[in-house]
Short mmCIF file of C-alpha atoms and ligand atoms in Angstrom, two decimals:
data_model
loop_
_atom_site.label_atom_id
_atom_site.label_comp_id
_atom_site.label_asym_id
_atom_site.label_seq_id
_atom_site.Cartn_x
_atom_site.Cartn_y
_atom_site.Cartn_z
CA MET A 1 0.00 0.00 0.00
CA ALA A 2 1.29 3.46 -0.87
CA ASN A 3 1.80 5.89 2.04
CA ASN A 4 3.61 9.16 2.66
CA ASP A 5 6.93 7.40 2.69
CA THR A 6 6.39 5.73 -0.67
CA ILE A 7 8.76 6.90 -3.37
CA ILE A 8 7.85 4.36 -6.07
CA ASN A 9 4.40 2.86 -6.45
CA VAL A 10 3.29 0.52 -9.21
CA GLN A 11 -0.34 -0.50 -9.67
CA GLN A 12 -1.80 -3.06 -12.12
CA LEU A 13 1.23 -2.85 -14.40
CA ALA A 14 1.20 -4.81 -17.66
CA PHE A 15 3.91 -4.61 -20.29
CA ARG A 16 4.55 -6.46 -23.54
CA TRP A 17 7.22 -5.56 -26.05
CA GLN A 18 4.91 -5.73 -29.07
CA PRO A 19 1.23 -6.31 -29.75
CA GLY A 20 0.68 -10.03 -30.10
CA LEU A 21 3.67 -10.98 -27.97
CA PRO A 22 3.02 -12.38 -24.48
CA LEU A 23 3.18 -10.09 -21.45
CA VAL A 24 6.65 -9.82 -19.96
CA LEU A 25 5.40 -8.13 -16.80
CA ASP A 26 2.05 -8.30 -15.02
CA ILE A 27 2.50 -6.81 -11.54
CA GLU A 28 -0.46 -6.00 -9.33
CA GLU A 29 1.37 -3.81 -6.85
CA LEU A 30 4.89 -2.81 -5.92
CA SER A 31 5.81 -0.14 -3.40
CA ILE A 32 9.24 1.09 -2.42
CA CYS A 33 9.83 3.49 0.47
CA ARG A 34 12.03 6.55 0.60
CA GLY A 35 15.56 5.65 1.64
CA GLU A 36 14.94 1.92 1.31
CA ARG A 37 17.55 -0.33 -0.29
CA VAL A 38 15.67 -2.99 -2.21
CA PHE A 39 17.02 -6.04 -3.96
CA ILE A 40 14.94 -7.55 -6.77
CA LYS A 41 16.06 -10.98 -7.89
CA GLY A 42 15.04 -12.84 -10.99
CA ALA A 43 16.48 -15.25 -13.53
CA SER A 44 17.94 -14.08 -16.81
CA GLY A 45 15.12 -13.05 -19.15
CA SER A 46 12.58 -12.69 -16.33
CA GLY A 47 12.07 -8.97 -17.00
CA LYS A 48 14.37 -7.21 -14.51
CA SER A 49 15.81 -4.71 -16.98
CA THR A 50 12.36 -4.18 -18.47
CA LEU A 51 10.96 -3.36 -15.02
CA LEU A 52 13.78 -0.92 -14.25
CA ASN A 53 13.28 0.83 -17.59
CA LEU A 54 9.58 1.20 -16.77
CA LEU A 55 10.37 2.61 -13.31
CA GLY A 56 12.79 5.06 -14.91
CA GLY A 57 10.23 6.16 -17.52
CA VAL A 58 12.39 4.85 -20.37
CA LEU A 59 9.55 2.50 -21.37
CA SER A 60 5.79 2.98 -20.94
CA PRO A 61 3.41 0.22 -19.87
CA GLN A 62 0.32 -0.77 -21.86
CA ARG A 63 -1.69 -0.82 -18.65
CA GLY A 64 -1.34 0.42 -15.11
CA GLU A 65 0.20 3.26 -13.21
CA ILE A 66 3.76 3.99 -12.19
CA ILE A 67 4.08 6.78 -9.65
CA VAL A 68 7.58 8.01 -8.87
CA LEU A 69 8.04 10.85 -6.36
CA ASP A 70 4.31 11.60 -6.60
CA LYS A 71 4.47 11.95 -10.41
CA LEU A 72 2.34 9.71 -12.57
CA LEU A 73 4.95 8.88 -15.22
CA HIS A 74 2.55 8.37 -18.14
CA THR A 75 1.21 11.91 -17.75
CA LEU A 76 4.66 13.33 -18.56
CA ARG A 77 5.54 13.95 -22.22
CA GLY A 78 8.76 12.38 -23.56
CA SER A 79 10.95 15.43 -22.93
CA GLN A 80 9.42 16.03 -19.47
CA ARG A 81 10.18 12.42 -18.61
CA ASP A 82 13.80 12.90 -19.70
CA VAL A 83 14.15 15.94 -17.44
CA PHE A 84 12.42 14.12 -14.58
CA ARG A 85 14.78 11.16 -14.96
CA ALA A 86 17.87 13.39 -15.14
CA ASP A 87 16.80 15.26 -11.99
CA HIS A 88 15.72 12.37 -9.80
CA ILE A 89 17.16 9.06 -10.97
CA GLY A 90 20.73 7.83 -11.18
CA PHE A 91 20.76 4.82 -13.49
CA ILE A 92 23.55 2.24 -13.50
CA PHE A 93 22.84 0.37 -16.71
CA GLN A 94 23.58 -3.31 -17.20
CA MET A 95 26.02 -2.43 -20.02
CA PHE A 96 27.11 0.79 -18.19
CA ASN A 97 26.36 3.05 -21.24
CA LEU A 98 29.41 5.21 -20.63
CA ILE A 99 30.22 7.75 -23.34
CA PRO A 100 33.30 6.29 -25.07
CA TYR A 101 34.84 9.56 -26.25
CA LEU A 102 34.70 11.17 -22.79
CA SER A 103 37.17 10.68 -19.97
CA MET A 104 36.32 9.04 -16.67
CA LEU A 105 35.89 12.45 -15.02
CA GLU A 106 33.72 13.82 -17.85
CA ASN A 107 31.48 10.76 -17.75
CA VAL A 108 30.90 11.18 -14.01
CA MET A 109 30.07 14.88 -14.34
CA LEU A 110 27.69 14.37 -17.29
CA PRO A 111 24.42 14.25 -15.27
CA LEU A 112 25.19 17.73 -13.94
CA ARG A 113 24.94 19.08 -17.48
CA PHE A 114 21.43 17.68 -17.83
CA SER A 115 20.06 18.46 -14.38
CA ARG A 116 20.18 21.86 -12.75
CA GLN A 117 18.81 20.35 -9.58
CA ARG A 118 21.67 17.87 -9.24
CA ARG A 119 24.22 20.54 -10.23
CA GLU A 120 22.95 22.91 -7.54
CA ARG A 121 23.05 20.19 -4.92
CA VAL A 122 26.72 19.60 -5.73
CA ILE A 123 27.65 23.26 -5.95
CA ALA A 124 26.20 23.88 -2.48
CA ARG A 125 29.01 21.72 -1.09
CA ALA A 126 31.87 21.48 -3.56
CA THR A 127 32.97 22.08 -7.13
CA PRO A 128 31.67 19.47 -9.61
CA ILE A 129 35.23 18.24 -10.20
CA ASP A 130 35.92 17.81 -6.48
CA GLU A 131 32.65 15.96 -5.97
CA ALA A 132 33.34 13.66 -8.94
CA ARG A 133 36.81 12.97 -7.55
CA ARG A 134 35.42 12.30 -4.07
CA LEU A 135 33.00 9.72 -5.43
CA LEU A 136 35.62 8.09 -7.64
CA THR A 137 38.09 7.89 -4.75
CA HIS A 138 35.42 6.28 -2.56
CA LEU A 139 34.89 3.77 -5.31
CA ASP A 140 38.60 3.05 -5.35
CA LEU A 141 39.38 4.85 -8.62
CA HIS A 142 42.33 7.12 -8.17
CA ASP A 143 43.30 10.45 -9.66
CA ALA A 144 45.79 8.95 -12.09
CA LEU A 145 42.85 7.57 -14.09
CA LEU A 146 40.75 10.74 -14.12
CA HIS A 147 41.50 11.83 -17.67
CA ARG A 148 41.69 8.38 -19.22
CA PRO A 149 39.12 7.62 -21.91
CA VAL A 150 36.69 5.12 -20.41
CA THR A 151 37.44 2.71 -23.26
CA GLU A 152 40.87 2.18 -21.66
CA LEU A 153 39.42 1.07 -18.32
CA SER A 154 38.79 -2.48 -17.20
CA VAL A 155 35.19 -3.67 -17.00
CA GLY A 156 35.26 -3.46 -13.20
CA GLN A 157 36.59 0.10 -13.38
CA GLN A 158 33.92 1.08 -15.92
CA GLN A 159 31.26 -0.31 -13.66
CA ARG A 160 32.46 1.89 -10.78
CA VAL A 161 32.55 4.95 -13.08
CA ALA A 162 28.92 4.17 -13.95
CA ALA A 163 28.13 4.05 -10.23
CA ALA A 164 29.80 7.42 -9.56
CA ARG A 165 27.86 8.92 -12.48
CA ALA A 166 24.60 7.60 -11.00
CA LEU A 167 25.41 8.96 -7.54
CA ILE A 168 26.62 12.46 -8.40
CA GLY A 169 24.22 15.20 -7.30
CA SER A 170 22.46 12.83 -4.88
CA PRO A 171 19.43 11.80 -6.94
CA GLU A 172 16.49 10.62 -4.81
CA ILE A 173 16.56 7.22 -6.53
CA VAL A 174 19.46 5.08 -7.71
CA ILE A 175 18.56 2.23 -10.02
CA ALA A 176 21.20 -0.43 -10.54
CA ASP A 177 20.78 -3.07 -13.22
CA GLU A 178 22.95 -6.06 -12.31
CA PRO A 179 26.11 -3.98 -12.19
CA THR A 180 28.22 -6.59 -10.42
CA SER A 181 27.99 -9.52 -12.80
CA SER A 182 31.53 -9.08 -14.11
CA LEU A 183 33.21 -8.73 -10.70
CA ASP A 184 34.86 -11.32 -8.49
CA ALA A 185 33.24 -12.02 -5.11
CA ASP A 186 35.48 -9.67 -3.05
CA ARG A 187 35.12 -6.72 -5.41
CA ARG A 188 31.40 -7.36 -5.68
CA THR A 189 30.92 -7.18 -1.93
CA ALA A 190 33.10 -4.07 -1.67
CA PHE A 191 31.17 -2.43 -4.51
CA ILE A 192 27.76 -3.09 -2.97
CA LYS A 193 28.88 -1.82 0.41
CA LEU A 194 30.18 1.40 -1.14
CA LEU A 195 27.07 1.90 -3.24
CA SER A 196 24.90 1.28 -0.23
CA LYS A 197 26.90 3.65 1.95
CA GLU A 198 26.78 6.45 -0.62
CA CYS A 199 23.03 5.98 -1.04
CA GLN A 200 22.55 6.08 2.71
CA ALA A 201 24.66 9.23 3.06
CA ALA A 202 22.60 10.97 0.35
CA ASN A 203 19.33 9.44 1.60
CA SER A 204 18.85 7.97 -1.87
CA THR A 205 16.56 5.01 -2.41
CA LEU A 206 18.40 2.10 -4.02
CA VAL A 207 16.69 -0.37 -6.36
CA PHE A 208 19.14 -3.07 -7.34
CA VAL A 209 18.39 -6.07 -9.54
CA SER A 210 20.40 -9.23 -9.98
CA HIS A 211 20.03 -12.95 -10.60
CA ASP A 212 22.51 -13.55 -7.76
CA SER A 213 20.59 -14.17 -4.54
CA GLY A 214 23.91 -14.20 -2.62
CA LEU A 215 23.66 -10.39 -2.64
CA GLU A 216 20.40 -10.31 -0.65
CA PRO A 217 21.99 -9.78 2.81
CA PHE A 218 23.30 -6.38 1.76
CA PHE A 219 19.80 -4.92 1.36
CA ASP A 220 16.92 -3.85 3.60
CA ARG A 221 14.45 -5.94 1.61
CA SER A 222 14.56 -8.59 -1.05
CA LEU A 223 11.82 -9.34 -3.57
CA SER A 224 11.57 -12.09 -6.11
CA LEU A 225 10.33 -10.99 -9.53
CA ASP A 226 8.86 -14.48 -10.03
CA THR A 227 6.63 -13.92 -7.00
CA ILE A 228 5.36 -10.45 -7.86
CA ASN A 229 5.13 -10.99 -11.63
CA LYS A 230 2.06 -12.94 -12.73
CA ALA A 231 3.41 -13.04 -16.29
CA GLY A 232 6.48 -14.97 -15.17
CA PRO A 233 7.45 -18.31 -16.73
CA LEU A 234 5.41 -20.17 -14.08
CA ASN A 235 2.25 -18.35 -15.08
CA THR A 236 2.29 -17.94 -18.84
CA GLU A 237 -1.50 -18.03 -19.18
CA ALA A 238 -1.49 -14.44 -17.85
CA ALA A 239 -0.54 -13.42 -21.40
N1 ATP B 1 13.98 -4.73 -27.01
C1 ATP B 1 13.30 -5.86 -26.84
N2 ATP B 1 12.39 -6.28 -27.75
C2 ATP B 1 11.67 -7.41 -27.58
N3 ATP B 1 11.81 -8.22 -26.51
C3 ATP B 1 12.70 -7.87 -25.58
C4 ATP B 1 13.50 -6.69 -25.69
N4 ATP B 1 14.29 -6.61 -24.59
C5 ATP B 1 14.01 -7.69 -23.84
N5 ATP B 1 13.05 -8.44 -24.42
C6 ATP B 1 12.47 -9.68 -23.87
O1 ATP B 1 11.85 -9.38 -22.63
C7 ATP B 1 12.11 -10.39 -21.67
C8 ATP B 1 12.74 -9.78 -20.44
O2 ATP B 1 13.99 -9.22 -20.80
P1 ATP B 1 14.87 -8.43 -19.76
O3 ATP B 1 16.01 -7.85 -20.51
O4 ATP B 1 14.01 -7.49 -19.01
O5 ATP B 1 15.33 -9.60 -18.79
P2 ATP B 1 16.38 -9.58 -17.57
O6 ATP B 1 15.68 -10.18 -16.40
O7 ATP B 1 16.92 -8.21 -17.40
O8 ATP B 1 17.50 -10.57 -18.09
P3 ATP B 1 19.10 -10.55 -17.80
O9 ATP B 1 19.28 -11.05 -16.39
O10 ATP B 1 19.64 -11.51 -18.82
O11 ATP B 1 19.58 -9.17 -18.00
C9 ATP B 1 12.99 -11.43 -22.38
O12 ATP B 1 12.15 -12.49 -22.79
C10 ATP B 1 13.55 -10.70 -23.56
O13 ATP B 1 13.74 -11.57 -24.64
MG1 MG B 2 18.80 -7.40 -17.61
#
């Protein structure tokens, strides 16, 4: 049930990629509270990335309501949704989506170009460069790498750059799409702890998806997509 503390609320959501194709998602209700760190697990192909893209307003559902920070996403036009996302959501994409011709530092500072709100939050405390460096240092990426093109970084380093980019300017919501799949167990644990700590410090809500249920203990709450999604492989007649 949604209440004053709810930051994300989904009601009667149905999504299919194309008319005629079966539903990928059919979710009656999903609520996430402000400041909560939620883990959503699901097998490969179960619809995790699809759900995150719906929550971020990148995709629109065929049915149902998605309310984020009191805004009904489908009432926003495309460009308004882009601004809303830039202001309020830090997205760590499954494939990172770093800009290849920009340096590590430029990639991290990019959201501040698109969101005045996030830029002002940074400027109230530090210069954008100092804040980017602070985040990168916390994520164990040192100054020597700052001006390197991201294409010259290892996958694990790129993943941490993507995290710093999501965190800069303290967006209310950080959405992380399986960002640890290419890391070894030690680095994975360290990464999640750092991400969690940064989200806590900024009072950001963290929504993190993965197929790896070993990560559950690091979160306040864990949900299984198979349980909340009636269109899952165990319930194909929902299509
Ligand atoms: N652009 C697309 N067009 C059509 N179908 C798609 C598209 N993207 C994903 N799908 C389908 O939607 C379903 C859910 O895909 P999704 O990428 O959300 O899964 P996932 O849980 O994120 O998987 P993984 O753990 O492998 O990343 C899959 O059956 C997939 O084939
Ligand atoms: Mg995915």
